[in-house]
Amino acid sequence: MSIIVSNISKSYKKVKALQNISFNVKSDEIFGLIGPDGAGKTTLFRILTTLLIANKGAASIAGFDVITDYKSIRKNVGYMPGKFSLYQDLTVQENLQFFATIFGTTLEENYDLIKDIYIQIEPFKNRRAGKLSGGMKQKLALCCALIHKPKVLFLDEPTTGVDPVSRKEFWEMLKRLQGKNITILVSTPYMDEAALCDRIALIQDGQILEIATPEAIVKKYSKAIYNLSANNMFELINSLKEYKHNHSVYPFGEFVHYTDCRPDFNPTELKVFLESKNLTNIIIERTTATIEDTFMELSK
Amino acid sequence: MENNNVIKVAGLTKMFGDFTAVNAITFDVKKGEIFGFLGANGAGKTTAMKMLIGISTPTSGKATVAGFDVNTQPEQIKKTIGYMSQKFALYDDLTVRENITFFGGIYGLSREKIKSKAAILIDELGLENVANKLVGSLPLGWKQKLSFSVSLIHDPKIVFLDEPTGGVDPITRRQFWELIYKASHQGTTVFVTTHYMDEAEYCDRVSIMVNGKIEALDTPKKLKERFKVDNMNDVFLKLARG
């Protein structure tokens, strides 16, 4: 096991940021912490990277205890915080050299690890970090976090605020890092990124709702989900909420995801009800659950 | 149908020196429509939106917003539209009620009107228990819903939302979209700029900007059909990656 977390709790005054968090991450695994702002993801990252001390519980990273062996952990992990934390007034190259020196290494020593990423920012190597675009900053930050060939890489919301093209490229880079003896713990509020992890933990309000592979999490959703659409989205949602047999009604892009309380649900009956509400062009069809559906059901 | 368009844009262009940030874009937005305005970082969507909300003068081209010309009547536009952004929204060190009163005042509402609006708004959002609490102490999701409602306080014909729902949990995000559907149902046009593709799925129509130009404009359904993919993220990737 590369990361072992057992019964970690952390409070700030009245706020319980983390409550009894336990999970393990295997070597070479990409493990995703999936949850919204305020779920406790950053607090957990700070505890595991030895920047914060938990109130309760224990954790070890690459075999080192977060309290007693904190110095060893700092030498063996890479951490990319959610907020861009490189030196804005140093150039790309200066930032890399700075972090290499801090860790007693050189850009050349582990060049094979960062090569794929570095060549994308190399044309801008003399530009100050503060002047880079969002996607470029993110790539530089990843290079700096990898420069000492860490055993475990912590990425706290690396793709927040980044456009879909850069987001896709970033995940392709993570996939390439896998298999180079690096364990990756990554957090994200984007449910669609969960599918790219080997295993995920869904987290909300400081508690883990579920831990499994993305496929297994979706399979755990037991209800039949229907895609609904009609001529008027607002009236459709209101009517479905009025329908006494509804279990859940959630807007979902161009559709509404609907589940019914009854095991013998008959879509025709619902259609008749919606027609009585003067809705037209009604479509009701079965669909499959997504990680987001599971998340909402678990946090309900 | 012509008069039904509350935003009309024709050949709108903005240049910074030699660089063309917005390159002759043309489109219309209908009354009550939820219009998604998408683009990668640097595609020009913020520059385009700044022209539409009257805080940046076009280099060339025409646009009217709620009947006012962006070239000659930017002040009227600012008074007529609502605006909400994730970055700038409410004052954290004012209470919920103070924020509502402040923004009502900014838009020139009478004291009576502000009072009645505040009561309705607090009731609709279920904020009775926190009305006198500082906004900074509220969860992000509540702030976003309040911020959206405050942007509608002067009954604007159009509300501009600048990346409105990042970071909140999936249930809260859906409650936010229900507020948007409601505003749209009541006839308010909702103009959403975003690079979160899951937000794009909720829009009636979306435009996608690439390098200063609008490269696609249609309903999410038709765009997905055209590019033979099953989500807007893949539509975006196909367009932006060329």
Tab-separated table of N, CA and C in Angstrom, chain A residues 35-38 134-135 160-169 172 189-192 204 232-235 237 241 249-255 283 292 295-297 299-300, chain B residues 39-42 86 140 163 166-175 177-179 181-183 185-186 195-198 200-203 220-221 224 233-234 236-237 240-241:
chain	number	residue	atom	x	y	z
A	35	GLY	N	-15.586	15.241	-5.081
A	35	GLY	CA	-16.542	15.929	-4.218
A	35	GLY	C	-16.515	17.422	-4.446
A	36	PRO	N	-17.578	18.102	-4.002
A	36	PRO	CA	-17.696	19.547	-4.243
A	36	PRO	C	-16.795	20.379	-3.335
A	37	ASP	N	-16.802	21.696	-3.558
A	37	ASP	CA	-16.092	22.624	-2.669
A	37	ASP	C	-16.587	22.414	-1.244
A	38	GLY	N	-15.669	22.432	-0.294
A	38	GLY	CA	-16.079	22.319	1.096
A	38	GLY	C	-16.259	20.875	1.560
A	134	GLY	N	-3.559	29.574	-18.296
A	134	GLY	CA	-3.953	28.604	-17.267
A	134	GLY	C	-3.431	27.204	-17.528
A	135	GLY	N	-3.565	26.754	-18.765
A	135	GLY	CA	-3.124	25.403	-19.114
A	135	GLY	C	-1.615	25.241	-18.993
A	160	THR	N	-9.440	22.335	-12.165
A	160	THR	CA	-10.490	23.326	-11.910
A	160	THR	C	-10.194	24.620	-12.668
A	161	GLY	N	-11.183	25.113	-13.378
A	161	GLY	CA	-11.023	26.368	-14.111
A	161	GLY	C	-10.238	26.236	-15.403
A	162	VAL	N	-9.994	24.998	-15.822
A	162	VAL	CA	-9.216	24.762	-17.037
A	162	VAL	C	-10.184	24.300	-18.134
A	163	ASP	N	-9.983	24.747	-19.362
A	163	ASP	CA	-10.939	24.396	-20.414
A	163	ASP	C	-10.812	22.921	-20.821
A	164	PRO	N	-11.826	22.386	-21.520
A	164	PRO	CA	-11.869	20.949	-21.811
A	164	PRO	C	-10.651	20.420	-22.568
A	165	VAL	N	-10.066	21.230	-23.431
A	165	VAL	CA	-8.905	20.756	-24.190
A	165	VAL	C	-7.732	20.515	-23.244
A	166	SER	N	-7.435	21.506	-22.397
A	166	SER	CA	-6.327	21.347	-21.444
A	166	SER	C	-6.614	20.239	-20.433
A	167	ARG	N	-7.891	20.107	-20.074
A	167	ARG	CA	-8.303	19.076	-19.132
A	167	ARG	C	-7.996	17.683	-19.700
A	168	LYS	N	-8.337	17.492	-20.964
A	168	LYS	CA	-8.106	16.191	-21.610
A	168	LYS	C	-6.609	15.906	-21.687
A	169	GLU	N	-5.839	16.936	-22.082
A	169	GLU	CA	-4.385	16.755	-22.182
A	169	GLU	C	-3.789	16.392	-20.827
A	172	GLU	N	-4.373	12.819	-20.026
A	172	GLU	CA	-3.510	11.967	-20.844
A	172	GLU	C	-2.102	11.913	-20.237
A	189	PRO	N	-13.770	18.235	-8.655
A	189	PRO	CA	-15.224	18.376	-8.510
A	189	PRO	C	-15.954	17.885	-9.760
A	190	TYR	N	-15.197	17.516	-10.827
A	190	TYR	CA	-15.836	17.082	-12.068
A	190	TYR	C	-16.120	15.597	-12.030
A	191	MET	N	-17.405	15.259	-12.054
A	191	MET	CA	-17.790	13.847	-11.974
A	191	MET	C	-17.309	13.062	-13.209
A	192	ASP	N	-17.199	13.745	-14.352
A	192	ASP	CA	-16.803	13.008	-15.561
A	192	ASP	C	-15.344	12.554	-15.488
A	204	GLN	N	-18.296	14.054	0.675
A	204	GLN	CA	-19.112	15.254	0.881
A	204	GLN	C	-19.206	15.540	2.373
A	232	ASN	N	-41.708	22.095	-22.390
A	232	ASN	CA	-41.356	23.160	-21.454
A	232	ASN	C	-40.656	22.575	-20.236
A	233	MET	N	-39.369	22.845	-20.121
A	233	MET	CA	-38.541	22.256	-19.065
A	233	MET	C	-39.022	22.651	-17.674
A	234	PHE	N	-39.339	23.940	-17.506
A	234	PHE	CA	-39.746	24.441	-16.190
A	234	PHE	C	-41.028	23.749	-15.712
A	235	GLU	N	-42.035	23.674	-16.614
A	235	GLU	CA	-43.307	23.019	-16.269
A	235	GLU	C	-43.098	21.527	-16.043
A	237	ILE	N	-40.399	19.979	-14.856
A	237	ILE	CA	-39.796	19.742	-13.531
A	237	ILE	C	-40.843	19.927	-12.433
A	241	LYS	N	-42.291	17.032	-9.866
A	241	LYS	CA	-42.176	17.177	-8.409
A	241	LYS	C	-43.540	17.038	-7.726
A	249	VAL	N	-36.102	13.786	-8.865
A	249	VAL	CA	-36.308	14.572	-10.085
A	249	VAL	C	-35.124	15.520	-10.209
A	250	TYR	N	-34.235	15.265	-11.164
A	250	TYR	CA	-33.066	16.128	-11.307
A	250	TYR	C	-32.901	16.582	-12.757
A	251	PRO	N	-32.800	17.886	-13.000
A	251	PRO	CA	-32.439	18.332	-14.349
A	251	PRO	C	-31.097	17.709	-14.729
A	252	PHE	N	-30.985	17.283	-15.968
A	252	PHE	CA	-29.756	16.618	-16.406
A	252	PHE	C	-29.511	16.995	-17.852
A	253	GLY	N	-28.939	18.157	-18.080
A	253	GLY	CA	-28.730	18.616	-19.443
A	253	GLY	C	-30.056	18.820	-20.153
A	254	GLU	N	-30.191	18.273	-21.349
A	254	GLU	CA	-31.428	18.480	-22.103
A	254	GLU	C	-32.584	17.623	-21.571
A	255	PHE	N	-32.308	16.748	-20.617
A	255	PHE	CA	-33.340	15.887	-20.040
A	255	PHE	C	-33.538	16.166	-18.551
A	283	ILE	N	-41.241	12.778	-23.953
A	283	ILE	CA	-40.422	11.586	-24.215
A	283	ILE	C	-40.029	10.987	-22.865
A	292	GLU	N	-22.624	10.826	-11.284
A	292	GLU	CA	-23.336	11.947	-10.673
A	292	GLU	C	-24.671	11.500	-10.066
A	295	PHE	N	-23.839	9.773	-6.901
A	295	PHE	CA	-23.431	10.759	-5.893
A	295	PHE	C	-24.660	11.424	-5.270
A	296	MET	N	-25.608	11.824	-6.118
A	296	MET	CA	-26.799	12.516	-5.605
A	296	MET	C	-27.657	11.601	-4.755
A	297	GLU	N	-27.765	10.339	-5.185
A	297	GLU	CA	-28.571	9.383	-4.421
A	297	GLU	C	-27.941	9.143	-3.040
A	299	SER	N	-25.983	11.164	-1.378
A	299	SER	CA	-25.900	12.349	-0.519
A	299	SER	C	-27.286	12.901	-0.186
A	300	LYS	N	-28.318	12.212	-0.682
A	300	LYS	CA	-29.691	12.694	-0.509
A	300	LYS	C	-30.091	12.766	0.960
B	39	GLY	N	-16.313	28.698	-25.140
B	39	GLY	CA	-15.031	28.854	-25.804
B	39	GLY	C	-13.923	28.475	-24.843
B	40	ALA	N	-12.775	28.071	-25.395
B	40	ALA	CA	-11.624	27.730	-24.552
B	40	ALA	C	-11.067	29.016	-23.936
B	41	ASN	N	-10.150	28.863	-22.965
B	41	ASN	CA	-9.456	30.038	-22.431
B	41	ASN	C	-8.791	30.755	-23.596
B	42	GLY	N	-9.023	32.058	-23.714
B	42	GLY	CA	-8.346	32.809	-24.761
B	42	GLY	C	-9.050	32.808	-26.107
B	86	GLN	N	-18.941	34.245	-10.993
B	86	GLN	CA	-18.411	33.479	-9.865
B	86	GLN	C	-17.385	34.323	-9.110
B	140	LEU	N	-21.097	27.975	-0.379
B	140	LEU	CA	-20.946	28.470	-1.744
B	140	LEU	C	-22.233	28.344	-2.568
B	163	GLU	N	-19.589	32.113	-15.999
B	163	GLU	CA	-19.149	30.885	-15.314
B	163	GLU	C	-19.773	30.749	-13.934
B	166	GLY	N	-19.441	26.737	-10.974
B	166	GLY	CA	-18.305	25.862	-10.681
B	166	GLY	C	-18.219	25.475	-9.217
B	167	GLY	N	-17.794	24.242	-8.985
B	167	GLY	CA	-17.407	23.849	-7.635
B	167	GLY	C	-18.489	23.356	-6.691
B	168	VAL	N	-19.769	23.602	-6.980
B	168	VAL	CA	-20.784	23.178	-6.015
B	168	VAL	C	-21.203	21.730	-6.248
B	169	ASP	N	-21.857	21.155	-5.247
B	169	ASP	CA	-22.243	19.751	-5.356
B	169	ASP	C	-23.353	19.592	-6.399
B	170	PRO	N	-23.512	18.355	-6.912
B	170	PRO	CA	-24.448	18.161	-8.032
B	170	PRO	C	-25.906	18.529	-7.715
B	171	ILE	N	-26.327	18.342	-6.488
B	171	ILE	CA	-27.732	18.658	-6.166
B	171	ILE	C	-27.927	20.175	-6.159
B	172	THR	N	-27.008	20.891	-5.502
B	172	THR	CA	-27.106	22.352	-5.449
B	172	THR	C	-27.027	22.944	-6.856
B	173	ARG	N	-26.169	22.360	-7.705
B	173	ARG	CA	-26.047	22.873	-9.054
B	173	ARG	C	-27.364	22.739	-9.808
B	174	ARG	N	-28.078	21.646	-9.538
B	174	ARG	CA	-29.380	21.468	-10.206
B	174	ARG	C	-30.417	22.440	-9.676
B	175	GLN	N	-30.344	22.752	-8.387
B	175	GLN	CA	-31.269	23.759	-7.845
B	175	GLN	C	-31.017	25.102	-8.529
B	177	TRP	N	-29.881	25.497	-11.610
B	177	TRP	CA	-30.461	25.433	-12.953
B	177	TRP	C	-31.973	25.547	-12.926
B	178	GLU	N	-32.576	25.061	-11.859
B	178	GLU	CA	-34.035	25.219	-11.757
B	178	GLU	C	-34.396	26.701	-11.655
B	179	LEU	N	-33.558	27.478	-10.952
B	179	LEU	CA	-33.787	28.933	-10.890
B	179	LEU	C	-33.655	29.555	-12.279
B	181	TYR	N	-34.158	27.994	-15.186
B	181	TYR	CA	-35.340	27.605	-15.969
B	181	TYR	C	-36.532	28.491	-15.617
B	182	LYS	N	-36.651	28.811	-14.333
B	182	LYS	CA	-37.773	29.635	-13.884
B	182	LYS	C	-37.695	31.033	-14.496
B	183	ALA	N	-36.490	31.619	-14.437
B	183	ALA	CA	-36.303	32.963	-15.002
B	183	ALA	C	-36.615	32.938	-16.495
B	185	HIS	N	-38.534	30.841	-18.068
B	185	HIS	CA	-39.971	30.626	-18.218
B	185	HIS	C	-40.738	31.946	-18.074
B	186	GLN	N	-40.213	32.820	-17.215
B	186	GLN	CA	-40.869	34.115	-17.005
B	186	GLN	C	-40.473	35.154	-18.051
B	195	HIS	N	-16.868	27.519	-19.626
B	195	HIS	CA	-16.159	26.436	-20.287
B	195	HIS	C	-16.401	25.107	-19.568
B	196	TYR	N	-17.422	25.109	-18.709
B	196	TYR	CA	-17.862	23.836	-18.137
B	196	TYR	C	-18.890	23.238	-19.076
B	197	MET	N	-18.519	22.156	-19.735
B	197	MET	CA	-19.405	21.621	-20.768
B	197	MET	C	-20.678	21.021	-20.204
B	198	ASP	N	-20.667	20.625	-18.923
B	198	ASP	CA	-21.926	20.091	-18.400
B	198	ASP	C	-22.961	21.211	-18.263
B	200	ALA	N	-23.214	23.565	-20.459
B	200	ALA	CA	-23.666	23.766	-21.833
B	200	ALA	C	-24.839	22.854	-22.179
B	201	GLU	N	-24.859	21.665	-21.569
B	201	GLU	CA	-25.923	20.698	-21.879
B	201	GLU	C	-27.308	21.227	-21.501
B	202	TYR	N	-27.367	22.187	-20.574
B	202	TYR	CA	-28.655	22.691	-20.095
B	202	TYR	C	-29.209	23.827	-20.960
B	203	CYS	N	-28.392	24.353	-21.878
B	203	CYS	CA	-28.813	25.536	-22.631
B	203	CYS	C	-29.737	25.166	-23.780
B	220	PRO	N	-27.790	21.928	-28.256
B	220	PRO	CA	-26.827	20.882	-27.882
B	220	PRO	C	-27.136	19.564	-28.596
B	221	LYS	N	-28.428	19.260	-28.725
B	221	LYS	CA	-28.833	18.005	-29.359
B	221	LYS	C	-28.322	17.936	-30.805
B	224	LYS	N	-24.537	17.623	-31.068
B	224	LYS	CA	-24.062	16.265	-30.761
B	224	LYS	C	-24.310	15.335	-31.952
B	233	ASN	N	-18.896	17.951	-24.240
B	233	ASN	CA	-17.456	17.972	-24.053
B	233	ASN	C	-16.739	17.489	-25.321
B	234	ASP	N	-17.266	16.411	-25.907
B	234	ASP	CA	-16.648	15.876	-27.120
B	234	ASP	C	-16.888	16.786	-28.325
B	236	PHE	N	-17.008	19.989	-28.143
B	236	PHE	CA	-16.036	21.052	-27.915
B	236	PHE	C	-14.631	20.615	-28.310
B	237	LEU	N	-14.260	19.405	-27.906
B	237	LEU	CA	-12.916	18.904	-28.220
B	237	LEU	C	-12.716	18.795	-29.731
B	240	ALA	N	-12.397	22.489	-31.039
B	240	ALA	CA	-11.246	23.250	-30.576
B	240	ALA	C	-9.923	22.611	-30.994
B	241	ARG	N	-9.947	21.288	-31.154
B	241	ARG	CA	-8.702	20.626	-31.564
B	241	ARG	C	-8.568	20.570	-33.085
